[in-house]
Amino acid sequence: MTARITRRSLAAKSRLAAVGAIAVAGSLLVTGCGDQTKDNGSDSSGTAAGSTAPLADKLPQSIRDKGVIKVGSDIAYAPVEFKDDSGKTVGIDPDVANAMGKELGVKFEFQNGTFDTLIGGLASKRYDIAMSAMTDTKERQEGVDSDTGKKVGAGVDFVDYFTAGVSLYTNKGDDQGIKTWDDLCGKTMAVQRNTFSHDLAKDQAKKCVEDGKKTLKIEDFATNPEAETRMRSKGANVVSADFPIAAYSVKNSGGGEYFEIVGDQVEAGPYGIAVAKDNTELRDALQAALQAVIDSGEYKKIVEKWGVEDGAITEAKINGGS
């Protein structure tokens, strides 16, 4: 499956991404996100605490003592992170975390939570990091609300590990003439809330009004599968998600009979592992571990396994989003 990336400039939301073809495999298994009052379906990746690891001494002593890095993640976003038939958390993120864990000598324990609460979970120390296909943006780095432009938190630092564009998809055989984002005026979009796709949708809704057209109606949901269910029931015309997720759903949902991608990808940016601003020692340890995984060739094996080579990076940057 191929898709070009189209340049967009909606309220400075465009990102410089280089994502092309993707071939995703496996069967789609969707599970709902757990609430934030308890651990729900946590899984561990990595090596046992205390094992010999080349970068263990870079971690904060408190993490080394525990032997675990707690990861907040919305585990319903195949193929980035999702549950397999046995209930185990699998995907691109768990595989990258597992490889980093071997470098650091710790386990990465994935804990299920809704996407829009993950950064708050870092602030409350519920999680040590958030790793959940989260786009690294200046707003998130600075703790700024993307709608109001007001400061709402301390912000986070990111260790960037992948790059992805954003796609639109509809019910199969019912594209309703949607080829570009400008074709969304007068339509209803279902989208996972507080994602980059959600930001782009809100920008497009404003643009529709400014252009004298009917607005784009947005219905936001806690998870992407809920947004897809809404579209399947004809309650929405279109869903937007990161291209790897959209491509996976199109290939696997209903045996490939439910959805189709419409139009081109739009420019997005890097996925980042989010870390609290005051946790620079952990941030730098993660950067070193990720770079080691890239340099060893293990990272290349992971992206090839999931068919997402075109989103691969060669350098583990901190706060590379714009």
Coordinates of C-alpha atoms in Angstrom, one line a residue:
M1 CA 0.0 0.0 0.0
T2 CA 1.4 3.4 -0.9
A3 CA 0.5 7.0 -0.2
R4 CA 2.1 10.3 -1.0
I5 CA 2.6 13.0 1.6
T6 CA 0.9 16.3 0.8
R7 CA 2.1 19.6 2.2
R8 CA -0.4 21.4 4.4
S9 CA -0.1 24.6 6.4
L10 CA -3.1 24.7 8.8
A11 CA -2.3 27.2 11.7
A12 CA 1.3 26.2 11.6
K13 CA 0.4 22.5 12.2
S14 CA 2.3 21.0 9.2
R15 CA 5.3 18.9 10.1
L16 CA 8.2 17.8 7.9
A17 CA 7.7 14.0 7.6
A18 CA 9.1 11.5 5.2
V19 CA 6.8 8.6 5.2
G20 CA 6.1 6.6 2.1
A21 CA 5.0 3.0 1.5
I22 CA 3.9 0.7 4.3
A23 CA 3.0 -2.9 4.3
V24 CA 1.4 -4.0 7.5
A25 CA 0.6 -7.5 8.5
G26 CA -1.2 -9.5 11.2
S27 CA -4.7 -9.5 12.4
L28 CA -6.4 -6.6 14.1
L29 CA -7.3 -7.1 17.7
V30 CA -8.8 -4.1 19.4
T31 CA -9.2 -3.7 23.1
G32 CA -10.7 -0.7 25.1
C33 CA -8.5 1.5 27.2
G34 CA -8.6 1.1 31.0
D35 CA -9.4 4.0 33.3
Q36 CA -6.8 5.9 35.2
T37 CA -7.7 4.7 38.7
K38 CA -6.0 1.4 38.4
D39 CA -3.5 -0.5 36.3
N40 CA -5.3 -2.3 33.5
G41 CA -3.6 -5.0 31.4
S42 CA 0.0 -4.0 32.2
D43 CA 2.8 -5.8 30.3
S44 CA 6.5 -5.8 30.7
S45 CA 9.2 -5.6 28.1
G46 CA 13.0 -5.8 28.6
T47 CA 15.5 -7.6 30.7
A48 CA 15.5 -8.5 34.4
A49 CA 16.6 -5.9 36.9
G50 CA 20.2 -6.2 37.9
S51 CA 21.4 -7.9 34.7
T52 CA 24.5 -6.7 33.1
A53 CA 23.7 -3.9 30.6
P54 CA 26.0 -1.5 28.9
L55 CA 24.0 1.7 29.7
A56 CA 22.5 0.8 33.1
D57 CA 24.7 3.4 34.9
K58 CA 23.0 6.2 32.9
L59 CA 19.6 5.6 34.6
P60 CA 18.5 7.4 37.7
Q61 CA 19.3 5.3 40.8
S62 CA 15.6 5.1 41.7
I63 CA 14.9 3.4 38.4
R64 CA 17.8 1.1 38.7
D65 CA 16.7 0.1 42.2
K66 CA 13.2 -0.7 40.9
G67 CA 14.4 -2.4 37.7
V68 CA 11.3 -1.1 36.0
I69 CA 10.3 1.9 33.8
K70 CA 6.5 2.4 34.0
V71 CA 5.1 3.3 30.6
G72 CA 1.8 5.0 30.1
S73 CA 0.3 4.0 26.8
D74 CA -3.1 3.8 25.0
I75 CA -2.9 0.2 24.0
A76 CA -5.5 0.2 21.3
Y77 CA -3.6 1.7 18.4
A78 CA -2.4 -1.2 16.1
P79 CA 0.3 -1.7 14.9
V80 CA 2.0 0.8 17.3
E81 CA 0.7 -0.9 20.5
F82 CA -2.2 -3.3 20.9
K83 CA -3.2 -6.6 22.5
D84 CA -2.5 -9.9 20.7
D85 CA -4.8 -13.0 20.9
S86 CA -3.2 -13.9 24.2
G87 CA -3.7 -10.5 25.7
K88 CA 0.0 -9.5 25.5
T89 CA 0.9 -6.0 24.6
V90 CA 2.7 -6.1 21.2
G91 CA 3.6 -3.6 18.5
I92 CA 6.2 -1.2 17.4
D93 CA 6.5 0.6 20.7
P94 CA 6.8 -2.5 22.9
D95 CA 9.5 -3.9 20.5
V96 CA 11.5 -0.7 20.6
A97 CA 11.1 -0.5 24.4
N98 CA 12.2 -4.2 24.8
A99 CA 15.4 -3.5 22.8
M100 CA 16.1 -0.3 24.9
G101 CA 15.5 -2.3 28.1
K102 CA 18.3 -4.7 27.1
E103 CA 20.6 -1.7 26.8
L104 CA 19.5 -0.3 30.1
G105 CA 19.0 -3.5 32.1
V106 CA 15.4 -2.7 33.1
K107 CA 11.9 -3.8 32.1
F108 CA 9.5 -1.4 30.4
E109 CA 6.1 -2.1 32.0
F110 CA 3.3 -0.9 29.7
Q111 CA 0.2 0.3 31.6
N112 CA -3.0 0.9 29.7
G113 CA -4.6 4.4 29.8
T114 CA -6.5 6.8 27.7
F115 CA -4.3 8.9 25.4
D116 CA -5.5 12.3 26.6
T117 CA -4.5 11.5 30.2
L118 CA -0.9 10.3 29.6
I119 CA 0.9 13.6 30.0
G120 CA -1.0 14.2 33.2
G121 CA 0.1 10.8 34.3
L122 CA 3.7 11.9 34.0
A123 CA 3.0 15.0 36.1
S124 CA 1.4 12.9 38.8
K125 CA 4.2 10.3 38.6
R126 CA 1.8 7.6 37.7
Y127 CA 4.1 6.8 34.8
D128 CA 7.9 7.3 34.3
I129 CA 7.4 7.9 30.6
A130 CA 4.6 8.0 28.0
M131 CA 5.1 6.0 24.8
S132 CA 2.0 5.9 22.6
A133 CA 2.5 7.1 19.1
M134 CA 2.6 10.6 20.6
T135 CA 3.6 13.3 18.1
D136 CA 6.4 15.5 19.4
T137 CA 5.1 19.1 19.1
K138 CA 6.2 22.5 20.5
E139 CA 2.9 22.8 22.3
R140 CA 3.5 19.6 24.2
Q141 CA 7.1 20.5 24.9
E142 CA 6.0 23.8 26.4
G143 CA 2.8 22.7 28.1
V144 CA 0.6 24.9 25.9
D145 CA -3.0 24.2 25.0
S146 CA -3.1 23.9 21.2
D147 CA -6.6 25.5 21.0
T148 CA -6.1 28.5 23.3
G149 CA -2.4 29.0 23.2
K150 CA -2.4 29.3 26.9
K151 CA 0.1 27.7 29.3
V152 CA -1.6 24.7 31.0
G153 CA 1.3 22.6 32.3
A154 CA 5.0 22.3 32.7
G155 CA 5.4 20.5 29.4
V156 CA 7.4 17.5 28.6
D157 CA 10.6 16.5 26.8
F158 CA 10.6 14.0 24.0
V159 CA 13.1 11.4 22.8
D160 CA 12.1 10.9 19.1
Y161 CA 11.9 7.4 17.8
F162 CA 9.8 7.3 14.6
T163 CA 8.1 9.5 12.0
A164 CA 4.6 9.3 10.7
G165 CA 2.1 11.2 8.5
V166 CA -1.6 11.5 9.0
S167 CA -4.3 9.9 6.8
L168 CA -8.1 10.0 6.2
Y169 CA -10.1 6.9 5.7
T170 CA -13.8 6.1 5.1
N171 CA -16.1 3.2 4.9
K172 CA -15.1 1.1 2.0
G173 CA -16.9 2.1 -1.2
D174 CA -18.2 5.3 0.3
D175 CA -15.5 7.9 0.0
Q176 CA -18.1 10.7 -0.6
G177 CA -15.7 12.5 -2.9
I178 CA -13.2 13.1 -0.1
K179 CA -9.7 13.4 -1.7
T180 CA -8.2 16.3 0.4
W181 CA -8.8 17.9 3.7
D182 CA -10.6 20.8 2.0
D183 CA -13.2 18.2 0.9
L184 CA -14.2 17.7 4.6
C185 CA -16.2 20.9 4.8
G186 CA -19.8 19.9 5.6
K187 CA -18.8 16.4 6.7
T188 CA -18.5 14.8 10.1
M189 CA -15.2 13.4 11.3
A190 CA -14.7 10.9 14.1
V191 CA -11.3 11.1 15.7
Q192 CA -9.4 10.2 18.8
R193 CA -9.3 13.2 21.1
N194 CA -6.2 15.2 21.8
T195 CA -4.2 13.5 19.0
F196 CA -2.4 15.4 16.3
S197 CA -5.3 14.3 13.9
H198 CA -7.7 16.0 16.3
D199 CA -5.6 19.2 16.1
L200 CA -5.6 19.1 12.3
A201 CA -9.4 18.5 12.3
K202 CA -10.0 21.6 14.5
D203 CA -7.8 23.7 12.2
Q204 CA -9.7 22.5 9.1
A205 CA -13.0 23.2 10.7
K206 CA -11.9 26.8 11.2
K207 CA -10.6 27.0 7.7
C208 CA -13.9 25.8 6.3
V209 CA -15.7 28.7 8.0
E210 CA -13.1 31.2 6.9
D211 CA -13.6 30.0 3.3
G212 CA -17.4 30.5 3.6
K213 CA -18.1 26.8 3.5
K214 CA -20.1 24.6 5.9
T215 CA -17.9 23.7 8.9
L216 CA -16.4 20.3 9.5
K217 CA -18.2 18.7 12.4
I218 CA -15.9 16.8 14.8
E219 CA -16.8 14.0 17.1
D220 CA -14.0 13.0 19.4
F221 CA -13.6 9.7 21.3
A222 CA -11.2 8.2 23.9
T223 CA -9.8 5.6 21.5
N224 CA -9.4 5.3 17.7
P225 CA -11.4 2.0 17.6
E226 CA -14.4 4.0 19.1
A227 CA -14.0 6.5 16.3
E228 CA -14.0 3.7 13.7
T229 CA -17.1 2.2 15.3
R230 CA -18.9 5.5 14.9
M231 CA -18.0 5.7 11.3
R232 CA -19.1 2.1 10.7
S233 CA -22.5 2.9 12.1
K234 CA -22.8 5.8 9.7
G235 CA -22.6 8.4 12.5
A236 CA -19.5 9.9 10.8
N237 CA -18.3 10.2 7.3
V238 CA -14.5 9.9 7.9
V239 CA -11.8 9.0 10.4
S240 CA -8.4 10.5 10.7
A241 CA -5.4 8.7 12.2
D242 CA -1.6 8.4 11.8
F243 CA -0.9 6.6 8.5
P244 CA 0.5 3.3 10.1
I245 CA -2.7 3.0 12.1
A246 CA -5.0 3.9 9.2
A247 CA -3.2 1.4 6.9
Y248 CA -3.4 -1.4 9.5
S249 CA -7.1 -0.9 10.0
V250 CA -7.8 -0.7 6.3
K251 CA -5.8 -4.0 5.7
N252 CA -7.2 -5.9 8.6
S253 CA -10.6 -4.7 9.8
G254 CA -13.3 -7.0 8.5
G255 CA -10.7 -8.9 6.5
G256 CA -10.0 -5.7 4.6
E257 CA -13.6 -5.1 3.7
Y258 CA -14.5 -2.3 6.2
F259 CA -12.4 0.8 5.3
E260 CA -10.4 2.5 2.6
I261 CA -7.8 5.3 2.7
V262 CA -8.8 8.4 0.8
G263 CA -6.4 11.0 -0.5
D264 CA -2.8 11.5 0.4
Q265 CA -1.0 11.5 3.8
V266 CA -0.4 15.0 5.2
E267 CA 2.8 16.1 6.8
A268 CA 3.2 15.2 10.4
G269 CA 6.3 14.7 12.5
P270 CA 8.2 12.5 14.9
Y271 CA 6.7 10.2 17.5
G272 CA 8.4 10.9 20.8
I273 CA 8.8 9.1 24.2
A274 CA 7.5 11.7 26.6
V275 CA 9.4 12.4 29.8
A276 CA 8.7 15.0 32.6
K277 CA 10.8 18.1 32.2
D278 CA 12.5 17.6 35.6
N279 CA 13.6 14.0 34.7
T280 CA 16.5 14.9 32.5
E281 CA 18.7 12.0 33.7
L282 CA 16.0 9.5 32.5
R283 CA 15.5 11.4 29.3
D284 CA 19.2 11.3 28.4
A285 CA 19.4 7.6 29.3
L286 CA 16.6 6.8 27.0
Q287 CA 18.2 8.8 24.2
A288 CA 21.5 6.9 24.7
A289 CA 19.6 3.5 24.7
L290 CA 17.6 4.3 21.6
Q291 CA 20.7 5.4 19.7
A292 CA 22.4 2.2 20.7
V293 CA 19.5 0.2 19.4
I294 CA 19.6 2.1 16.1
D295 CA 23.4 1.7 15.8
S296 CA 23.2 -2.0 16.5
G297 CA 20.8 -2.7 13.7
E298 CA 18.1 -3.9 16.1
Y299 CA 15.9 -0.9 15.3
K300 CA 16.0 -1.7 11.6
K301 CA 14.8 -5.3 12.3
I302 CA 11.8 -3.9 14.3
V303 CA 10.6 -1.5 11.7
E304 CA 11.0 -4.1 9.0
K305 CA 9.1 -6.6 11.1
W306 CA 6.1 -4.2 11.2
G307 CA 6.5 -3.0 7.6
V308 CA 7.1 0.6 8.6
E309 CA 10.6 1.1 7.3
D310 CA 9.8 4.5 5.7
G311 CA 9.1 6.0 9.1
A312 CA 12.5 4.9 10.5
I313 CA 14.9 7.4 11.9
T314 CA 18.7 7.4 12.1
E315 CA 19.3 9.7 15.0
A316 CA 17.6 9.7 18.4
K317 CA 16.9 13.4 18.8
I318 CA 15.5 15.2 21.9
N319 CA 12.6 17.6 21.1
G320 CA 12.9 17.4 17.4
G321 CA 9.3 18.3 16.8
S322 CA 8.3 21.8 15.6

